[in-house]
Coordinates of C-alpha atoms (C1' of nucleotides) in Angstrom, one line a residue:
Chain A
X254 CA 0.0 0.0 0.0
X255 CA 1.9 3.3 -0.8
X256 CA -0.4 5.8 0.8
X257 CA -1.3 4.7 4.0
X258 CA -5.0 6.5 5.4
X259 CA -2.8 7.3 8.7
X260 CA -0.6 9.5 5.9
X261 CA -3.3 11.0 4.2
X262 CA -4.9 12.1 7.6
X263 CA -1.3 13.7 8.2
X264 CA -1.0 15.3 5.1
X265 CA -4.4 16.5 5.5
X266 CA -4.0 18.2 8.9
X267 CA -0.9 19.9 7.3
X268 CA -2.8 21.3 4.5
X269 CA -5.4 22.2 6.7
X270 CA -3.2 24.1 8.9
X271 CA -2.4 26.8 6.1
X272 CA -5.9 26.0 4.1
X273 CA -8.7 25.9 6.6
X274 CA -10.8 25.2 3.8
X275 CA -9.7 23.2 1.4
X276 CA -11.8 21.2 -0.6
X277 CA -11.7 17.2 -1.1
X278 CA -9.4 17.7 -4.2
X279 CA -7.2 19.8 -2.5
X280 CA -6.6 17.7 0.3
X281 CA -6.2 14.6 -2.3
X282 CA -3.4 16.5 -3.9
X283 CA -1.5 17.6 -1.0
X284 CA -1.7 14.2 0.3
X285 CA -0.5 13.4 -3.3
X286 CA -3.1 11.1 -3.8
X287 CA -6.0 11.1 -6.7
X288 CA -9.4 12.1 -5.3
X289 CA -10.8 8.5 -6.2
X290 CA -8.4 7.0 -3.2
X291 CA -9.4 9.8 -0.8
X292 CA -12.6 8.6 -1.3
X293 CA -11.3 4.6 -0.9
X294 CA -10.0 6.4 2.4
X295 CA -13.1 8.3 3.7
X296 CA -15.9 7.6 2.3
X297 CA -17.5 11.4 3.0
X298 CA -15.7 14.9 4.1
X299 CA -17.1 14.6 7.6
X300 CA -15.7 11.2 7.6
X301 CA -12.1 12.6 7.5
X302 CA -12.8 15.5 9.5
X303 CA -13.9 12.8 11.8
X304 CA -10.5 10.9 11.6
X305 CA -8.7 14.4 11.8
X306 CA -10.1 14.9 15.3
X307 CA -9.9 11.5 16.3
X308 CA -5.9 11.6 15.8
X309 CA -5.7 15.1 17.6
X310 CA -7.4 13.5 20.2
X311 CA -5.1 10.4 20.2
X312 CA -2.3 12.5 20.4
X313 CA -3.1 14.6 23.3
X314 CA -4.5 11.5 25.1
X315 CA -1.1 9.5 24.1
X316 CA 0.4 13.4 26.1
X317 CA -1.8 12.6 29.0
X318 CA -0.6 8.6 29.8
X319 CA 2.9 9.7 28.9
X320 CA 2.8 11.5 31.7
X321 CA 0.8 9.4 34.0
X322 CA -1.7 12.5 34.3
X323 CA -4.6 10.4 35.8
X324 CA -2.2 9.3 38.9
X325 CA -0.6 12.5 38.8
X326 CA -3.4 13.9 39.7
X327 CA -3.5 12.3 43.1
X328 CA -0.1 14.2 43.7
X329 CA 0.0 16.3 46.5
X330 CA 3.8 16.9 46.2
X331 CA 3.9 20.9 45.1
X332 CA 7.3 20.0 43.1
X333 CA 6.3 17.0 41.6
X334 CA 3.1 18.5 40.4
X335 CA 4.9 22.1 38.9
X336 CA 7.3 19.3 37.0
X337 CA 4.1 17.3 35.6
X338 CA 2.4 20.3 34.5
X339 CA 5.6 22.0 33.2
X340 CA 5.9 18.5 30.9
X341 CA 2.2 19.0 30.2
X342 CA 2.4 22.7 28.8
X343 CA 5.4 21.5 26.8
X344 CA 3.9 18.7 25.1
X345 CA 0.7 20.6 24.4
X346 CA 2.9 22.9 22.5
X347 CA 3.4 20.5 20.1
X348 CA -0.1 19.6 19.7
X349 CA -0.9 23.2 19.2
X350 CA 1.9 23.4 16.4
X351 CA 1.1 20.0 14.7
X352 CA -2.6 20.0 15.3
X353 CA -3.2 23.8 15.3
X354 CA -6.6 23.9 13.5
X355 CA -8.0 21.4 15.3
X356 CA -8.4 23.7 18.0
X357 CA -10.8 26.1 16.5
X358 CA -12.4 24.5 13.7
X359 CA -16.5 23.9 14.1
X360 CA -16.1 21.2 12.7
X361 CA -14.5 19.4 15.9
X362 CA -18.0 20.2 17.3
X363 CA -20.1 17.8 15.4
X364 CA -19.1 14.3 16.4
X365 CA -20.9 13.0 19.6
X366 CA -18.4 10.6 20.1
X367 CA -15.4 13.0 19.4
X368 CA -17.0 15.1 22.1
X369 CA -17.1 12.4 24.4
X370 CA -13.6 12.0 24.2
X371 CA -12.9 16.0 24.3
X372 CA -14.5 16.3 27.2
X373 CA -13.0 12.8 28.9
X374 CA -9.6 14.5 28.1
X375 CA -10.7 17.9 29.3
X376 CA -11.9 16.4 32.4
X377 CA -8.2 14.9 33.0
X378 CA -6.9 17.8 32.9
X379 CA -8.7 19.4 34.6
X380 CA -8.3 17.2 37.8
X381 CA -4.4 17.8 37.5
X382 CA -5.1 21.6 37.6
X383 CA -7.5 21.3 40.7
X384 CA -4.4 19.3 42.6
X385 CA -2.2 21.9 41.2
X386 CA -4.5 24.4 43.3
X387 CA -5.2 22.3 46.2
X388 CA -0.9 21.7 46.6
X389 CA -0.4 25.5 46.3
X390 CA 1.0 25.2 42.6
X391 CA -2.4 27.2 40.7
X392 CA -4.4 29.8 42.4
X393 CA -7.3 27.9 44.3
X394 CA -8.9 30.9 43.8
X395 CA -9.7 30.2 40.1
X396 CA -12.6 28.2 38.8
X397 CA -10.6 25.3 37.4
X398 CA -12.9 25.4 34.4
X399 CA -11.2 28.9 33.7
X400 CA -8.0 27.4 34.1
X401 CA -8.3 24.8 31.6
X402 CA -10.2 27.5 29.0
X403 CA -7.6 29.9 29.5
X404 CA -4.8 27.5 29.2
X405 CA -6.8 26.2 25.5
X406 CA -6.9 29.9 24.8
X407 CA -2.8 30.3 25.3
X408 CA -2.1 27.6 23.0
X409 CA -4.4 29.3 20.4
X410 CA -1.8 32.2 21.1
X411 CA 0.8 30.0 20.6
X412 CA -0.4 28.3 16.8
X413 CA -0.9 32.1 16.1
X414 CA 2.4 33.6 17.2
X415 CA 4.1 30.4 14.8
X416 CA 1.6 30.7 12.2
X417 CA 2.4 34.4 11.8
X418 CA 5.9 33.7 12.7
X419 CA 6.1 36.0 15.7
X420 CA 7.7 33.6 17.7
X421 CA 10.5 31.3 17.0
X422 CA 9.2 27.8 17.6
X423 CA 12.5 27.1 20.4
X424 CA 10.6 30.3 22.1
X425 CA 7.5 29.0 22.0
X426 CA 7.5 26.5 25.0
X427 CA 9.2 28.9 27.6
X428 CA 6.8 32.0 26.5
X429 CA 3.7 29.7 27.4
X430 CA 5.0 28.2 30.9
X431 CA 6.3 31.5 31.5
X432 CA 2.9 33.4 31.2
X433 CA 0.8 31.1 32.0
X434 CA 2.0 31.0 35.4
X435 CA 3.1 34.4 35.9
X436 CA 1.3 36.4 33.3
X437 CA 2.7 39.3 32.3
X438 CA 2.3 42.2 34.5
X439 CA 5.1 42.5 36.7
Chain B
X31 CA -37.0 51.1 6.2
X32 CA -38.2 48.1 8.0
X33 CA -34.9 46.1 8.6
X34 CA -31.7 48.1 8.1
X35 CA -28.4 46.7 7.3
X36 CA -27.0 47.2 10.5
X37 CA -29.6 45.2 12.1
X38 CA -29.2 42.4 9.5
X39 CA -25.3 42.2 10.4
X40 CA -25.9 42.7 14.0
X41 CA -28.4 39.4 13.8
X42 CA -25.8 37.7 11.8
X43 CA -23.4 38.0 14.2
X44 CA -25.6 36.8 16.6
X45 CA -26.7 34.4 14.9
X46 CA -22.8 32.9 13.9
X47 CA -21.6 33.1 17.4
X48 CA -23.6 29.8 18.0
X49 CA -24.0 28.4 14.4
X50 CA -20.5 29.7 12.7
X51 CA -21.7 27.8 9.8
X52 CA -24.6 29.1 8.9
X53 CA -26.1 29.0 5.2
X54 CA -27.6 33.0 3.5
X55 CA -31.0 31.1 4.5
X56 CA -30.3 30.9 7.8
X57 CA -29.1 33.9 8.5
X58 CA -31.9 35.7 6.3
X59 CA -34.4 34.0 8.8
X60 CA -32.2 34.8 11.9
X61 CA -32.5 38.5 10.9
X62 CA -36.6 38.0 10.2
X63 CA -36.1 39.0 6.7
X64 CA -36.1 36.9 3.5
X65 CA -33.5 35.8 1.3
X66 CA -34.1 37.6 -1.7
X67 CA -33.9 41.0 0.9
X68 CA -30.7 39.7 2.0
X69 CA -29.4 39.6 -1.2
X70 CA -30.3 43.3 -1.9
X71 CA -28.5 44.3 0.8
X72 CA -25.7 42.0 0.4
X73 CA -24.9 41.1 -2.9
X74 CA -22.8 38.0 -1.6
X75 CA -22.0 35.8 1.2
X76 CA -18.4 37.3 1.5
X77 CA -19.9 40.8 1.1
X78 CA -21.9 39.5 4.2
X79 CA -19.0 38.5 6.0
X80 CA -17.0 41.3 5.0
X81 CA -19.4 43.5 6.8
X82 CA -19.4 41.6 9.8
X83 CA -15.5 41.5 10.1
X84 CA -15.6 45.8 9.3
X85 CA -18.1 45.7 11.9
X86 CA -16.1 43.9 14.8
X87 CA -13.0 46.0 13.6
X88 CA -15.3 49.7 14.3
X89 CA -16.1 48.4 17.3
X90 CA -12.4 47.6 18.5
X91 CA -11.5 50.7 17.2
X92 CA -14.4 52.5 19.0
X93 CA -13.0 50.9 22.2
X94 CA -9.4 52.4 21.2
X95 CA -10.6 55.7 20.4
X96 CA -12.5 56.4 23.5
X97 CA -9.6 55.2 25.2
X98 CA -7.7 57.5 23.6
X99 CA -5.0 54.7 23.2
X100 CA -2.8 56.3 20.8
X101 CA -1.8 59.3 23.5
X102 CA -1.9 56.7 26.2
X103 CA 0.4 55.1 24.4
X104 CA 3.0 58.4 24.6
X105 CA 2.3 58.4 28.6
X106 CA 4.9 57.2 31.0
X107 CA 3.5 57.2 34.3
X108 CA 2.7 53.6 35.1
X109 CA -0.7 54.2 37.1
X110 CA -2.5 55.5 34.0
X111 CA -1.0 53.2 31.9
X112 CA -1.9 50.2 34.1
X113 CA -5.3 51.5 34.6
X114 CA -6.4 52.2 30.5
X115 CA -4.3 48.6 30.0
X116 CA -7.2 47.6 32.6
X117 CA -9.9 49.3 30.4
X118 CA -9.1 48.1 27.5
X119 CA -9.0 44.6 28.3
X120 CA -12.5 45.3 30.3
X121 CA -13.7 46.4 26.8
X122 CA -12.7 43.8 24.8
X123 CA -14.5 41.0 26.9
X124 CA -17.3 43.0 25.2
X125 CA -15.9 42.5 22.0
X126 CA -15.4 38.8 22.5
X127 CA -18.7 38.2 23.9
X128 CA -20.4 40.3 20.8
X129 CA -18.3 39.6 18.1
X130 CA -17.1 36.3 19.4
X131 CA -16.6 34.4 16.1
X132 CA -15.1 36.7 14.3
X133 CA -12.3 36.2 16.5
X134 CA -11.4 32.8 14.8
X135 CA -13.0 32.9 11.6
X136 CA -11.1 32.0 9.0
X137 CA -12.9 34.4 6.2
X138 CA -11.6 37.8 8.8
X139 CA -8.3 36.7 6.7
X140 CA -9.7 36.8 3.1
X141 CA -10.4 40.6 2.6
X142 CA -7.4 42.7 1.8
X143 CA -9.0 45.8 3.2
X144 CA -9.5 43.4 6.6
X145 CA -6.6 42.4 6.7
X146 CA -4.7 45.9 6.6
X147 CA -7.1 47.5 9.3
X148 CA -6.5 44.4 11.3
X149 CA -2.9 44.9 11.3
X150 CA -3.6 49.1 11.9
X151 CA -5.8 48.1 15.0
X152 CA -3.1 45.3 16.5
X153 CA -0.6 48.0 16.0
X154 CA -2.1 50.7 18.1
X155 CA -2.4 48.0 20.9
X156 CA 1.1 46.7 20.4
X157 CA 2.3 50.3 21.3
X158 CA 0.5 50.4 24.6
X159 CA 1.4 47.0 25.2
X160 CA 5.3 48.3 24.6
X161 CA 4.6 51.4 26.3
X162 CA 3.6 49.5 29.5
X163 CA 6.4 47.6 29.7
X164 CA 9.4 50.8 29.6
X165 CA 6.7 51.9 32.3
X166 CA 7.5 48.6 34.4
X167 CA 3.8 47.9 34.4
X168 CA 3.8 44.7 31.9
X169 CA 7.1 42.4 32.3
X170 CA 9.7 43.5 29.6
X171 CA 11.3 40.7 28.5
X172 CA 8.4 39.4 26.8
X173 CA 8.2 40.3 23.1
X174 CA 5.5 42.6 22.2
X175 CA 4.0 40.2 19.4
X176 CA 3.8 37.6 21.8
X177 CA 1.9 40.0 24.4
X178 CA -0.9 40.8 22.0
X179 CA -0.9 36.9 20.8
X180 CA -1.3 36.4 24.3
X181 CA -4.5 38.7 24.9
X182 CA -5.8 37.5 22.1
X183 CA -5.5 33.9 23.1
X184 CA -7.1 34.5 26.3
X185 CA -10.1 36.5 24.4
X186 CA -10.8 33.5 23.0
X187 CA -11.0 31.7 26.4
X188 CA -13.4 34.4 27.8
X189 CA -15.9 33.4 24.4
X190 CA -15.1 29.7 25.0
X191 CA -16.0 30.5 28.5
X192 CA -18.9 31.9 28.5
X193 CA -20.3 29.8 25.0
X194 CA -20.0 27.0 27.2
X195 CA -21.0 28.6 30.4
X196 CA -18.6 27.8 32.6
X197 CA -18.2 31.5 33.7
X198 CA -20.3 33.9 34.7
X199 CA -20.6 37.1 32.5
X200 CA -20.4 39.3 35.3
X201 CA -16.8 37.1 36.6
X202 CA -15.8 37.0 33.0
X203 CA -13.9 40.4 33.1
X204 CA -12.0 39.8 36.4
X205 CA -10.6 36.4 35.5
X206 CA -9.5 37.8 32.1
X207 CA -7.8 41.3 33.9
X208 CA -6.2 39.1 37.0
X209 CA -5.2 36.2 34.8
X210 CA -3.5 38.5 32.0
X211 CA -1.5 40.2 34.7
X212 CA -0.3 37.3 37.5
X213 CA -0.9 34.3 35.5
X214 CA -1.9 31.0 37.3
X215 CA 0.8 30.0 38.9
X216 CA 0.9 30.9 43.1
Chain C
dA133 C1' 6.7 -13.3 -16.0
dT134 C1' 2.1 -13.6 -14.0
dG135 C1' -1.9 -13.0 -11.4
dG136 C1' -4.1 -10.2 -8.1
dT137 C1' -4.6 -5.7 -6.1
dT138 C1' -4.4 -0.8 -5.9
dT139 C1' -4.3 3.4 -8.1
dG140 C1' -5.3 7.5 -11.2
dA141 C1' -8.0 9.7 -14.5
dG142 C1' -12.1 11.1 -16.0
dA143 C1' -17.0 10.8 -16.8
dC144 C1' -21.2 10.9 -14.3
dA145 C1' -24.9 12.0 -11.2
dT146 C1' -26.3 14.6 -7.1
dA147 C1' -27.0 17.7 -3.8
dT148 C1' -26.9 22.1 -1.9
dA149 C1' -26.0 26.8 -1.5
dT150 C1' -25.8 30.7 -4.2
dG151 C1' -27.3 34.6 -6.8
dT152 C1' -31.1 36.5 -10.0
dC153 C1' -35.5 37.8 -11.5
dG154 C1' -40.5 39.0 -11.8
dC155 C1' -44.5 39.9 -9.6
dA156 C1' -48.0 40.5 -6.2
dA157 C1' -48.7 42.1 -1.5
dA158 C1' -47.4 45.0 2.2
dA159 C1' -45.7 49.2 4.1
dG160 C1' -44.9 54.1 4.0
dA161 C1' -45.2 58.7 2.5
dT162 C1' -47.7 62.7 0.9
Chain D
dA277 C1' -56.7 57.8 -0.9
dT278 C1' -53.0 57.3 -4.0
dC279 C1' -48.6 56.9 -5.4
dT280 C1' -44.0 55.1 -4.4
dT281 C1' -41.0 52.0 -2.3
dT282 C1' -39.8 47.9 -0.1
dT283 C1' -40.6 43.3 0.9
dG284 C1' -41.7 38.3 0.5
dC285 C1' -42.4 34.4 -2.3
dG286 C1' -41.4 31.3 -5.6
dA287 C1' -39.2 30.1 -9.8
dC288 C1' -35.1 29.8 -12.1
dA289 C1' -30.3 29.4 -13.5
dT290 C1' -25.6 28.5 -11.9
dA291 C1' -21.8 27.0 -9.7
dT292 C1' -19.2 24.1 -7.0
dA293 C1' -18.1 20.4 -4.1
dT294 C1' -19.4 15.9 -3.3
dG295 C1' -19.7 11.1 -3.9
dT296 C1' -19.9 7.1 -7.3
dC297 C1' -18.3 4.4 -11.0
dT298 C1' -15.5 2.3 -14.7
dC299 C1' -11.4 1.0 -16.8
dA300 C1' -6.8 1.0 -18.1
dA301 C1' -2.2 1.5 -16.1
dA302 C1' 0.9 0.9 -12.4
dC303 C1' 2.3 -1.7 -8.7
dC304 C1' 3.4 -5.7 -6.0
dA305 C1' 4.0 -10.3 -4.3
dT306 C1' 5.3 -14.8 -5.6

DNA sequence: ATGGTTTGAGACATATATGTCGCAAAAGAT
DNA sequence: ATCTTTTGCGACATATATGTCTCAAACCAT
């Protein structure tokens, strides 16, 4: 097989990153592949978009279990827990890079089962960020729910500053542990 | 003059914050107006858009103007500057509630005309931004671009926060203020 | 080399949104 | 009350992306 589905999804999500929307031709052709075998691929657009998702969210979930987020969670060590989420923000830069549009495309929003998983992941998270708080690493005095949003809307900075080439990508990690938790008043 | 054009763009913008899909159809009924009156008004979908992006641009630079930002921008004492840094942010949790999906939109980027205002607009606030930081009010050693990435990213928390509701309106402005200038971290 | 499989190219049908038009009804002005 | 303007409705034409299909060529394993 010379063009695997898992390389057309890349492709796809690279095209897309540039090309928010591109057709089902275009995405054939950067995939270099004719439209016929898209369609072998996927049978239907959403049916990619679907598989687009479903590898963002495999990536950030492979993230999560790298890290052992779920026990990490259960942390109460204030050191241990700065490291895990240092490791967190630093990996989630990479998703932002590689899976930037993923993060604001609508079309993320249609797939009950992809939303089941968002929010699974979410949820995660969002337990690290609450033992974060609880250990005296996070503000308690932030809804967690704003700490997870907020920390979604920094990475949106972050595929923006690259995008735009505002940043230089060896930049990228340290601007986003940086502000996020000191912001950037002084 | 039963239904203006303003009306029909405010409606739309409504009306996109929730479905940022939308076909001329919906919209048309969203604003209580048929298609065919939609179409006088707005001879194509992009027109459409186009006006919706010019209108979320007026109303930024209606925030900058009454804020004076360009001669705030000249000022060196830190307490103003901190305090119309705090005003504009308070302002522009307006503009991310209202105008919301303009914020990530990918057809903002298609209009030349846009495009340049866009730039004009991110420019004024880059100055203040750059201003505040000589004044010791916002941490130097951050790079301008990435400061205004930065807000931008966290606009799009304050939408995602309250589309979702998991903030209050009324807590919406703190969070965004307190978290843009200490961060998360304790 | 050969047989089976996958691919590309193009034709084809379809659906859907888009944009236009004409005309009758409603609204508004004087 | 009448004249003018605007609107809604439905028909229409169009464009474009989508999804399907066929068949010959390229590919690959043996």
């Amino acid at each position: 097989m010379a063009v695997t589905a898992e390389q057309i999804v890349t492709a796809a999500i690279h095209h897309l990153n540039s090309h928010p929307t591109a057709s089902m031709a275009e995405l054939a052709e950067a995939a270099g592949v004719s439209r016929a075998t898209l369609h072998r691929h996927f049978s239907s657009r959403d049916d990619l978009l679907v598989a687009l998702g479903r590898r963002a969210l495999e990536r950030w979930e492979q993230v999560q279990d790298a890290l052992d987020l779920t026990s990490a969670a259960q942390e109460s060590d204030p050191a241990r827990l700065a490291a895990t989420l240092r490791d967190l923000l630093v990996n989630l830069v990479d998703m932002a890079d590689e899976h930037g549009f993923a993060l604001t495309d609508p079309a993320m929003e249609v797939d009950p089962d992809l939303l089941r998983k968002l929010e699974e992941l979410e949820g995660r998270e969002m337990a690290l960020f609450a033992a974060a708080q609880r250990a005296g690493v996070l503000r308690a005095e932030l809804p967690v729910r704003w700490v997870g949003n907020a920390v979604y809307g920094l990475l949106v900075a972050v595929r923006e500053s690259l995008r735009r080439g505002d940043v230089a990508r060896r930049d990228a990690t340290g601007l986003l542990v940086d502000t996020f938790l000191k912001g950037m008043g002084r």
